[in-house]
Amino acid sequence: TTTTTTTTVFNELSQNNNSDEVYLLVDKIVGEVAKAAQNKEINESDESKLIDLALMKQNDLIILSRHYSGNKLIRHAIRNIPVMTSQNNFALENNFGLENKQKDHRIHAIIIGSGLSGLTAAVTLLDRGANVVIIEKEAFLGGNSAKASSGINAVDSSEKCDSVEVYVNDMKAAAKGEGDVTLMETVAAGSEDAIKWIENRLKLKLELRSQLGGHSCPRTFRPSEGLTGSELITYLQRALKPFAEPQLVIYKTTKAKRLLMSENNENGVEGLEIEFKNGTVHKLFAEHVIIAAGGFSSDVGKDGLIEKFAPELLRFGSTNGAWATGDGHKLAISVGAAVTGMESIQIHPTAFVDPKNPNATSKTLCAELLRGVGGILLNHEGKRFCNELGTRDYITNSIISTNPPNTTQPEAFLILNAKAAKEANKHVAMYSNKGLLSTFETLEDVAKWMKVSVEVIKNELVNYDKVLETSGEPVDQFGKKYFMNMPWSTGNDVGPFVVGRITPARHYCMGGLVVDKFSNVVDQNKKIIPRLHAIGEIVGGIHGRTRLAGNALTECVVFGRIIGLNISVTSSSSSDFKKDEEEKDEDLNKKPPVDEVRIITEEELEKRKKGGEYWVELFGRVYDFTDFVHEHPGGPESIEELSGKHGTDLFLSVHTEAMLDDFKPIGIMKK
């Protein structure tokens, strides 16, 4: 039988669906939908869906109608159509009975989490004809992967300085004698093919390459347009679009509650218990469960994983989204999974200090790339104090040591010259828009802002440049060997210079579940838990004590591909659900549709902003981001800044137009 847990209000509605009140609420909904359609505020597709749901007395819609009216009711209803329609489909079959539905439909894999590793595994499995269900607790896909920006690492076999062996040695050096060397070798050996898959399957070109900290060679790749993580998620979402239900089902705002184990656990995992947004709980059965739920850097509660394994790190802020609470770890641990290195939480040396809220615990990452292109770090005296391309733990400790003992939030300054800022133009524009970077025309202005002597800064830059005058390979007093966008001191009063305040912050969990090189989860007796797998940040042992910059994205693609290629896919009828290649290409080139062209004036755009709505003009089209503003992975500030404006130029400084594929414009701007 189906186990169903509901809220009190849901039970009440279920028992009184024929009551006069429900009849009146349905009548109200139909009236509001009809009004919105007449005013061309919703398209025909959404109109039809809402009418159908209303006449079926869909419980969530009834609840919404009790508390909202007019545009707000319509807006919230449209936003929840995917959840309401998916639940209602199941409702038609024995009271939300997913178990019964699956008698005629085999699920090859349930994937918990929709970051880079989870989506890579999904696309790989779908390409092989598998039936896949993705569970995502947030309202959007991407997780922390969408926030990564410095790049993805890979060995380039055409480069004489690099090889799998050199790459593994760099990882081992950062790991400081800890970690699983077999997993490190797997990442390095699969890295070049990972890049080829991204470029050939996803059609995302990674044309730029940087030298980042801890690497012996330049091996960190990124696209020429957009930021690496967000572009990867965008292109993966585009790759998923040609796959239709039931081959691919995605449940957003849905929690993974409990792993379902076979009798006596002999056959391992059989499925997953999930909870929808409205509180209803269901069981999904599948041949495999893949946990790709990320880390736990935001699990700061009294009984959280940080309190348990690394309480001394609670004093730092976090660059992670609030969703990084170790849900996947807890699921797997509850069925006997082994963990390793849980105390190893990486402190990223450079997170921004927001001048508007300097003590905020949620920090924006200052990407490693800014140091990779030549940015340098200065202390509160205006002096360099470390090798800016050293490992993350080394730089973090250097920043802490240059501040007074027991400083709550140790800080330093990042500064880029004009050449470095130009090379990192996407990042500079994004961070400047957030108010995290400031631009000054002279070093005098920089010194005033930093409250230090300009002569100290000038002398520091002159001495920094002297390393280029030495014969042989240049090495400075901190052991730095790579110098980009030099010199600084020639005309060092001429800007612009870009400067920001930075501080260390919790960033990445090196510890996690124990897996083998095929991503099978291992229990505390060192035995594989059948049909349970883990990929991405949730896995422990790949990085040891410290992760190299750019390695997070690499491991996600490498192990996402491994699990996607190794799971057995049999008895699938994928040909019924999968479009052919011509249809895929056609879908990828489509622009977001405008069902019925609505002309929007400057006055209406401004009026909506004053009314608390977030309408933005992009590429001549107007988008309503009101319901997305607080779900935006980068935070609400950028959407709030663009509200009521023409935002194309600023949007392109961070994203590409393809990022809008998942949003439907509400109209076009009047010329």
XYZ file of C-alpha atoms in Angstrom:
671
model
C 0.000 0.000 0.000
C 1.016 3.579 -0.506
C 2.284 5.455 2.527
C 0.982 9.021 2.294
C 1.666 11.806 4.776
C -0.214 15.052 4.314
C -0.691 18.362 6.017
C -3.835 18.978 8.033
C -5.194 21.306 5.404
C -4.614 18.697 2.692
C -6.585 16.093 4.646
C -9.344 18.596 5.235
C -9.588 19.397 1.543
C -9.512 15.739 0.549
C -12.476 15.010 2.793
C -14.484 18.039 1.677
C -13.869 18.273 -2.060
C -17.625 18.419 -2.689
C -18.291 21.135 -0.149
C -19.851 24.472 -1.048
C -16.616 26.203 -0.125
C -14.540 24.197 -2.607
C -17.174 24.792 -5.301
C -16.908 28.550 -4.712
C -13.097 28.423 -4.765
C -13.121 26.526 -8.062
C -15.500 29.126 -9.473
C -13.130 31.846 -8.251
C -10.111 30.204 -9.908
C -11.900 29.753 -13.243
C -12.957 33.392 -13.154
C -9.439 34.642 -12.412
C -7.948 32.465 -15.166
C -10.552 33.675 -17.658
C -9.798 37.291 -16.747
C -6.019 36.802 -17.093
C -6.482 35.100 -20.465
C -8.757 37.875 -21.717
C -6.119 40.461 -20.731
C -3.459 38.351 -22.491
C -1.537 37.985 -19.242
C -1.184 34.192 -19.654
C -0.750 32.000 -22.720
C -3.254 29.425 -23.977
C -1.206 26.478 -22.710
C -1.118 27.725 -19.106
C -4.792 28.735 -19.345
C -5.788 25.200 -20.327
C -3.686 23.589 -17.600
C -5.076 25.829 -14.869
C -8.676 25.262 -15.966
C -8.113 21.492 -15.991
C -6.528 21.570 -12.536
C -9.320 23.732 -11.159
C -12.076 21.464 -12.467
C -10.223 18.466 -11.011
C -10.208 20.333 -7.665
C -6.438 20.062 -7.461
C -5.640 20.497 -3.777
C -2.633 22.841 -4.028
C -4.564 25.122 -6.364
C -7.525 25.176 -3.988
C -5.195 26.113 -1.110
C -3.677 28.939 -3.158
C -7.122 30.295 -3.989
C -7.965 30.491 -0.274
C -5.151 32.965 0.323
C -4.550 34.767 -2.996
C -6.610 36.544 -5.626
C -6.009 38.319 -8.922
C -2.536 38.477 -10.443
C -0.872 36.970 -7.380
C -3.068 33.878 -7.528
C -2.358 33.433 -11.234
C 1.376 34.010 -10.798
C 1.756 31.493 -7.970
C -0.457 28.973 -9.773
C 1.591 29.145 -12.994
C 4.830 28.800 -11.041
C 3.534 25.583 -9.454
C 2.002 24.017 -12.564
C 4.865 21.436 -12.922
C 4.363 20.162 -9.362
C 0.562 20.222 -9.509
C 0.315 18.466 -12.864
C 2.843 15.778 -11.926
C 1.025 15.077 -8.662
C -2.355 15.014 -10.365
C -1.156 12.494 -12.962
C -0.253 10.197 -10.100
C -3.474 11.049 -8.282
C -5.421 9.499 -11.124
C -3.798 6.199 -10.284
C -4.789 5.036 -6.820
C -4.317 8.051 -4.551
C -0.924 9.266 -5.737
C 0.296 5.661 -6.088
C 3.709 5.851 -7.742
C 4.271 2.198 -6.916
C 1.361 1.131 -9.139
C 2.417 3.384 -11.982
C 5.795 1.746 -12.087
C 4.454 -1.683 -12.917
C 4.525 -0.657 -16.573
C 7.478 1.706 -16.389
C 11.008 0.820 -15.353
C 13.152 3.523 -13.761
C 16.799 2.743 -14.335
C 18.153 5.497 -12.115
C 16.952 8.048 -9.586
C 19.416 10.931 -9.329
C 19.326 13.023 -6.144
C 20.646 16.487 -6.974
C 20.895 18.493 -10.176
C 24.387 19.969 -10.103
C 27.060 19.233 -12.685
C 27.642 15.613 -11.623
C 23.957 14.718 -11.482
C 23.087 16.310 -14.825
C 26.163 14.789 -16.496
C 25.076 11.342 -15.313
C 21.509 12.041 -16.455
C 22.477 13.054 -19.994
C 24.865 10.100 -20.314
C 22.190 7.650 -19.151
C 19.473 9.175 -21.317
C 21.729 8.968 -24.369
C 21.948 5.220 -23.702
C 18.170 4.897 -23.537
C 17.731 4.812 -19.761
C 14.676 6.069 -17.907
C 15.754 8.676 -15.345
C 14.121 10.586 -12.478
C 15.895 13.661 -11.086
C 15.033 14.850 -7.566
C 15.932 18.474 -6.741
C 14.916 20.120 -3.475
C 15.334 23.654 -4.836
C 13.115 25.356 -7.403
C 15.953 25.481 -9.950
C 18.631 23.172 -11.288
C 22.380 23.635 -10.902
C 23.197 23.832 -7.204
C 26.620 25.186 -6.349
C 27.942 24.052 -9.738
C 26.147 27.014 -11.299
C 28.232 29.352 -9.122
C 31.644 27.963 -10.135
C 33.497 30.288 -12.467
C 37.271 29.786 -12.625
C 37.168 26.781 -14.952
C 37.487 23.024 -15.308
C 40.807 21.173 -15.267
C 42.062 18.713 -17.837
C 45.304 17.278 -19.113
C 46.131 18.498 -22.617
C 48.130 15.679 -24.204
C 49.518 18.106 -26.773
C 51.280 20.095 -24.027
C 54.784 18.884 -23.222
C 54.647 20.150 -19.642
C 51.556 18.136 -18.700
C 50.513 14.511 -18.372
C 48.240 12.355 -16.247
C 51.186 11.632 -13.974
C 52.014 15.334 -13.505
C 48.361 16.104 -12.779
C 48.100 13.290 -10.218
C 51.296 14.494 -8.530
C 49.776 17.988 -8.197
C 46.674 16.458 -6.597
C 48.759 14.345 -4.229
C 50.790 17.380 -3.179
C 47.609 19.275 -2.317
C 46.165 16.200 -0.551
C 49.112 16.177 1.888
C 49.386 12.413 2.156
C 45.654 11.789 2.515
C 42.990 10.689 0.067
C 42.538 7.779 -2.326
C 45.197 7.804 -5.045
C 43.093 5.498 -7.224
C 40.331 8.118 -7.316
C 42.870 10.850 -8.098
C 44.217 8.795 -10.988
C 40.679 8.224 -12.238
C 40.005 11.977 -12.308
C 43.253 12.795 -14.091
C 42.957 9.965 -16.613
C 39.388 10.912 -17.486
C 39.872 14.668 -17.607
C 40.790 15.039 -21.288
C 37.822 12.939 -22.412
C 35.604 15.017 -20.113
C 36.537 18.178 -22.021
C 35.943 16.438 -25.347
C 32.498 15.316 -24.159
C 31.604 18.856 -23.104
C 32.671 20.261 -26.465
C 31.277 17.474 -28.667
C 28.104 16.393 -26.844
C 27.096 19.629 -25.149
C 28.500 21.868 -27.924
C 30.137 24.161 -25.360
C 33.548 25.362 -26.496
C 36.191 25.834 -23.790
C 38.560 28.107 -25.649
C 40.457 29.838 -22.837
C 43.001 28.341 -20.481
C 44.537 29.635 -17.247
C 47.276 28.823 -14.769
C 45.743 28.434 -11.321
C 47.203 27.817 -7.888
C 48.797 24.469 -7.111
C 49.006 23.398 -10.766
C 52.296 22.688 -12.510
C 50.866 23.612 -15.916
C 48.080 25.781 -17.329
C 45.242 23.244 -17.446
C 42.126 25.136 -16.331
C 39.722 25.644 -19.248
C 36.779 28.026 -19.541
C 34.475 29.384 -22.267
C 35.139 32.731 -23.909
C 31.571 33.813 -23.165
C 29.806 33.404 -19.839
C 31.090 31.820 -16.629
C 32.117 28.174 -16.598
C 29.711 26.688 -14.062
C 26.598 28.518 -15.196
C 27.389 27.775 -18.849
C 27.851 24.072 -18.145
C 24.508 23.901 -16.333
C 22.806 25.853 -19.122
C 24.148 23.564 -21.836
C 23.263 20.449 -19.838
C 19.707 21.701 -19.418
C 19.532 22.244 -23.163
C 20.783 18.688 -23.676
C 17.949 17.398 -21.468
C 15.169 19.216 -23.335
C 14.704 16.684 -26.161
C 13.901 13.928 -23.648
C 10.239 13.662 -22.723
C 8.320 11.978 -19.925
C 8.338 9.220 -18.908
C 11.948 8.713 -20.036
C 12.972 11.809 -18.080
C 11.040 13.111 -15.089
C 12.322 16.058 -13.037
C 10.834 16.851 -9.639
C 11.843 20.263 -8.298
C 11.062 21.527 -4.777
C 11.031 17.855 -3.801
C 12.994 16.359 -0.919
C 14.709 12.986 -0.778
C 13.465 11.611 2.530
C 14.666 8.020 2.861
C 16.484 5.337 0.902
C 14.342 2.238 0.412
C 16.291 -0.934 1.159
C 15.571 -4.492 0.097
C 14.521 -7.065 2.670
C 17.423 -7.665 5.088
C 19.397 -5.189 2.911
C 20.760 -8.139 0.920
C 19.998 -6.627 -2.474
C 20.884 -3.103 -1.475
C 18.836 -0.059 -2.430
C 15.462 -0.459 -4.131
C 14.361 3.138 -4.395
C 13.688 6.407 -2.653
C 10.975 7.977 -0.559
C 10.320 11.561 -1.656
C 8.318 14.467 -0.268
C 6.616 17.019 -2.490
C 6.358 20.680 -1.572
C 2.835 20.261 -0.201
C 3.980 17.592 2.267
C 2.762 14.487 0.461
C 5.189 11.576 0.633
C 5.656 8.871 -2.019
C 7.883 5.943 -2.839
C 9.793 5.619 -6.091
C 11.361 2.280 -6.987
C 14.356 2.079 -9.280
C 17.210 -0.173 -10.308
C 19.813 2.327 -9.088
C 19.969 5.426 -6.890
C 22.702 7.999 -7.554
C 23.350 10.541 -4.814
C 24.704 13.775 -6.300
C 23.483 16.091 -3.556
C 26.655 18.133 -2.967
C 28.418 19.056 0.252
C 27.511 20.362 3.694
C 29.289 23.712 4.013
C 26.018 25.406 5.009
C 24.956 22.782 7.563
C 25.608 25.088 10.520
C 22.811 24.026 12.875
C 23.402 22.823 16.415
C 23.333 19.189 15.313
C 24.787 19.852 11.853
C 27.653 18.024 10.220
C 30.051 20.960 10.646
C 29.337 21.066 14.381
C 29.983 17.335 14.513
C 33.148 17.101 12.422
C 34.759 20.573 12.241
C 33.257 22.950 14.841
C 36.316 25.214 14.722
C 35.288 26.269 11.187
C 31.907 27.663 12.225
C 33.500 31.095 12.682
C 33.955 31.427 8.921
C 31.267 32.424 6.460
C 30.347 30.220 3.495
C 30.382 30.677 -0.274
C 27.819 27.886 -0.685
C 24.099 28.229 -1.203
C 21.865 27.652 1.818
C 20.888 24.305 0.291
C 24.316 22.711 0.979
C 23.242 20.919 4.154
C 24.563 17.384 3.657
C 21.182 15.775 2.950
C 22.782 13.105 0.772
C 25.390 12.278 3.396
C 22.687 11.755 5.988
C 20.632 9.527 3.679
C 23.599 7.272 2.922
C 24.936 7.168 6.485
C 21.494 6.022 7.660
C 21.857 2.820 5.593
C 25.410 2.073 6.747
C 27.558 3.975 4.244
C 31.120 4.694 5.327
C 32.534 8.218 5.341
C 36.081 9.552 5.202
C 37.792 12.870 5.873
C 34.639 14.631 7.052
C 36.708 17.098 9.058
C 38.418 18.286 5.852
C 36.366 21.305 4.797
C 38.219 23.600 2.462
C 38.464 27.232 3.441
C 38.703 29.239 0.236
C 41.190 32.065 0.786
C 39.317 34.683 -1.203
C 35.651 35.374 -0.600
C 34.499 38.963 -0.954
C 33.725 41.214 1.980
C 30.582 43.045 0.907
C 30.931 46.738 1.876
C 27.151 46.912 2.321
C 27.141 43.989 4.773
C 30.735 43.180 5.785
C 29.805 40.706 8.530
C 27.375 38.636 6.451
C 27.906 34.893 6.901
C 26.941 34.218 3.277
C 29.856 35.257 1.081
C 30.366 35.634 -2.664
C 33.358 33.691 -3.923
C 36.200 35.753 -5.348
C 37.202 33.412 -8.166
C 40.689 31.941 -8.294
C 40.864 33.187 -11.870
C 41.404 36.767 -10.687
C 44.708 35.693 -9.192
C 45.385 33.404 -12.141
C 45.363 36.341 -14.571
C 47.786 38.321 -12.425
C 45.865 39.739 -9.472
C 47.952 40.157 -6.319
C 47.134 40.204 -2.611
C 48.113 43.036 -0.273
C 47.875 43.216 3.513
C 46.681 46.160 5.590
C 50.078 47.829 5.167
C 49.882 47.639 1.374
C 52.480 44.842 1.081
C 52.428 41.442 -0.599
C 52.674 38.536 1.841
C 52.307 35.261 -0.110
C 52.487 33.403 -3.416
C 49.085 34.222 -4.892
C 49.178 30.972 -6.882
C 49.904 28.737 -3.914
C 47.454 26.130 -2.658
C 44.286 27.325 -0.999
C 45.228 26.231 2.508
C 48.605 27.981 2.217
C 47.032 31.287 1.127
C 44.323 31.021 3.772
C 46.916 30.554 6.509
C 48.953 33.442 5.081
C 45.950 35.779 5.249
C 45.164 34.718 8.807
C 48.784 35.245 9.885
C 48.928 38.749 8.422
C 45.996 39.798 10.623
C 46.123 40.283 14.410
C 45.716 37.038 16.431
C 42.139 35.828 16.964
C 40.714 38.203 14.382
C 37.081 37.193 13.821
C 37.197 37.956 10.099
C 40.773 38.107 8.777
C 40.988 40.227 5.637
C 43.310 41.300 2.824
C 43.027 43.214 -0.457
C 42.973 41.924 -4.019
C 44.214 44.275 -6.750
C 44.323 43.854 -10.534
C 45.991 46.093 -13.107
C 44.247 47.068 -16.343
C 45.624 44.130 -18.331
C 44.566 41.546 -15.761
C 41.123 43.125 -15.409
C 40.647 43.024 -19.180
C 41.506 39.320 -19.322
C 39.005 38.593 -16.537
C 36.418 41.020 -17.895
C 33.401 38.754 -17.261
C 34.278 38.285 -13.609
C 35.199 41.934 -13.076
C 31.890 43.109 -14.539
C 29.892 40.651 -12.427
C 31.629 41.466 -9.150
C 31.615 45.214 -9.853
C 27.872 45.094 -10.459
C 27.454 43.438 -7.073
C 29.468 46.261 -5.473
C 32.301 43.909 -4.494
C 35.020 45.383 -6.719
C 35.884 49.060 -7.078
C 37.774 50.676 -9.956
C 40.259 53.552 -9.476
C 42.232 55.506 -12.053
C 45.394 56.011 -9.953
C 47.306 54.230 -7.200
C 46.813 57.354 -5.122
C 43.084 56.676 -5.189
C 43.685 52.995 -4.419
C 45.827 53.893 -1.406
C 43.203 56.300 -0.053
C 40.537 53.616 -0.364
C 42.766 51.050 1.373
C 43.894 53.652 3.955
C 47.594 52.907 3.387
C 50.596 54.837 2.094
C 50.713 55.126 -1.697
C 54.519 55.007 -1.527
C 54.386 51.611 0.150
C 52.211 50.240 -2.665
C 54.428 51.783 -5.385
C 57.584 50.348 -3.857
C 55.918 46.952 -3.505
C 55.011 46.894 -7.204
C 58.496 47.983 -8.270
C 60.027 45.186 -6.210
C 57.477 42.713 -7.569
C 58.476 43.551 -11.141
C 62.178 43.000 -10.420
C 61.652 39.247 -10.518
C 61.384 39.559 -14.311
C 64.917 40.982 -14.450
C 66.527 37.814 -13.102
C 68.205 35.345 -15.425
C 66.664 31.918 -15.859
C 63.234 30.950 -14.545
C 61.783 33.780 -12.412
C 60.954 32.961 -8.783
C 60.063 35.581 -6.161
C 60.658 35.569 -2.405
C 57.429 33.625 -1.810
C 58.254 30.896 -4.322
C 55.940 32.221 -7.033
C 56.933 30.992 -10.522
C 54.162 32.224 -12.814
C 53.693 35.937 -13.518
C 50.817 37.094 -15.709
C 50.102 40.544 -17.145
C 53.328 42.101 -15.938
C 54.919 44.575 -15.398
C 53.063 46.691 -12.856
C 55.523 49.475 -12.094
C 55.861 50.986 -15.588
C 53.559 53.971 -15.392
C 52.135 52.643 -12.181
C 50.141 55.794 -11.579
C 48.060 55.041 -14.669
C 44.957 52.934 -14.186
C 42.459 51.686 -14.077
C 43.099 49.462 -11.063
C 40.430 47.115 -9.724
C 40.392 46.429 -5.977
C 38.307 44.460 -3.474
C 38.373 43.284 0.137
C 38.623 39.541 0.648
C 38.421 37.059 3.517
C 38.636 33.262 3.840
C 35.313 31.342 3.863
C 34.040 27.758 3.974
C 33.854 26.590 0.385
C 34.095 22.847 -0.281
C 33.893 19.541 1.578
C 36.761 17.216 0.692
C 35.347 14.563 2.998
C 32.295 12.472 2.230
C 31.078 9.016 1.306
C 33.547 6.240 0.572
C 33.246 4.979 -3.014
C 35.243 2.792 -5.387
C 36.514 4.011 -8.766
C 33.145 3.119 -10.342
C 31.256 5.373 -7.877
C 29.744 2.471 -5.915
C 29.096 3.439 -2.293
C 30.980 1.335 0.257
C 29.658 0.465 3.713
C 31.451 0.458 7.059
C 32.512 -3.162 6.487
C 34.201 -2.133 3.214
C 31.526 -3.874 1.155
C 29.673 -2.299 -1.753
C 26.060 -1.316 -1.021
C 24.357 -2.756 -4.110
C 22.748 -0.259 -6.481
C 23.756 2.815 -4.455
C 26.181 5.286 -6.041
C 27.618 8.706 -5.230
C 29.220 11.379 -7.409
C 30.334 14.976 -6.995
C 31.184 16.819 -3.802
C 29.435 14.242 -1.645
C 32.301 11.820 -2.347
C 35.262 11.731 0.033
C 38.848 10.728 -0.693
C 39.409 12.368 -4.080
C 41.128 15.483 -2.786
C 42.622 14.548 0.574
C 43.224 17.605 2.729
C 42.975 20.263 -0.023
C 41.276 20.459 -3.399
C 42.998 22.084 -6.356
C 41.154 24.972 -8.001
C 39.098 23.735 -10.956
C 39.036 20.115 -9.793
C 35.455 20.207 -8.514
C 34.013 20.544 -12.005
C 36.445 17.979 -13.392
C 35.492 15.250 -10.928
C 31.792 15.961 -11.527
C 32.034 15.328 -15.255
C 34.482 12.406 -14.984
C 32.466 10.446 -12.407
C 29.119 11.536 -13.852
C 30.224 9.977 -17.118
C 31.587 6.853 -15.393
C 28.358 6.062 -13.567
C 26.285 6.994 -16.601
C 28.201 4.531 -18.756
C 28.416 1.692 -16.235
C 24.838 1.330 -15.037
C 23.093 -1.484 -16.889
C 20.323 -0.246 -19.176
C 17.961 -2.987 -20.341
C 14.370 -3.328 -21.536
C 14.040 0.370 -22.251
C 11.601 1.733 -24.739
C 13.511 4.960 -25.073
C 12.956 5.216 -28.796
C 9.338 6.118 -28.012
C 10.416 9.117 -25.963
C 13.651 10.344 -27.516
C 13.678 12.751 -30.411
C 16.015 12.246 -33.325
C 19.137 14.328 -33.784
C 17.535 16.749 -36.244
C 14.793 17.545 -33.734
C 17.433 18.040 -31.011
C 19.383 20.530 -33.111
C 16.166 22.325 -34.020
C 15.210 22.612 -30.337
C 18.618 24.002 -29.379
C 18.343 26.802 -31.922
C 14.860 27.908 -30.957
C 14.416 31.247 -29.225
C 12.028 31.504 -26.274
C 8.513 31.781 -27.700
C 6.063 34.584 -27.175
C 2.667 32.913 -27.539
C 0.753 36.079 -28.294
C 2.886 39.133 -28.883
C 2.298 41.686 -26.166
C 3.831 45.127 -26.606
C 5.245 46.554 -23.382
C 6.058 50.241 -22.965
C 8.759 51.963 -20.935
C 6.036 53.317 -18.654
C 4.662 49.854 -17.863
C 8.167 48.506 -17.219
C 8.797 51.270 -14.694
C 5.307 50.904 -13.192
C 5.860 47.196 -12.515
C 9.090 47.973 -10.661
C 7.312 50.454 -8.406
C 4.674 47.807 -7.769
C 7.255 45.360 -6.440
C 7.493 43.193 -9.561
C 10.721 42.352 -11.356
C 10.334 42.855 -15.083
C 13.524 43.132 -17.139
C 14.095 43.864 -20.831
C 16.670 41.550 -22.421
C 17.378 41.361 -26.154
C 14.213 43.307 -26.907
C 12.081 40.822 -24.952
C 10.550 41.421 -21.528
C 10.817 38.759 -18.816
C 8.993 38.602 -15.490
C 11.478 37.344 -12.890
C 9.246 38.130 -9.893
C 8.925 34.511 -8.805
C 12.553 33.719 -9.619
C 14.270 36.621 -7.893
C 14.804 34.818 -4.568
C 15.594 31.522 -6.289
C 18.383 32.989 -8.430
C 21.538 30.965 -7.599
C 23.619 34.159 -7.657
C 21.342 35.907 -5.176
C 18.490 38.383 -5.694
C 20.631 41.517 -5.931
C 21.466 41.340 -9.635
C 17.809 40.862 -10.651
C 16.730 43.632 -8.274
C 19.322 45.909 -9.881
C 18.020 45.200 -13.405
C 14.330 45.484 -12.517
C 12.519 47.963 -14.747
C 15.567 48.470 -16.950
C 17.142 47.534 -20.265
C 19.530 44.875 -18.998
C 21.067 43.246 -22.075
C 24.588 44.660 -21.717
C 24.851 43.877 -18.023
C 23.304 40.432 -18.541
C 25.870 39.598 -21.229
C 28.710 40.583 -18.917
C 27.899 37.449 -16.908
C 25.700 35.137 -19.004
C 25.013 34.149 -22.582
C 21.631 34.442 -24.280
C 21.216 30.654 -24.046
C 20.731 31.109 -20.282
C 17.231 32.405 -21.041
C 16.055 29.228 -22.741
C 14.177 28.156 -19.615
C 12.276 31.436 -19.341
C 9.328 32.487 -21.446
C 9.120 36.204 -22.266
C 5.866 37.933 -21.460
C 6.152 40.370 -24.353
C 8.428 42.602 -26.400
C 9.530 46.182 -25.839
C 7.860 48.909 -27.819
C 10.487 50.474 -30.088
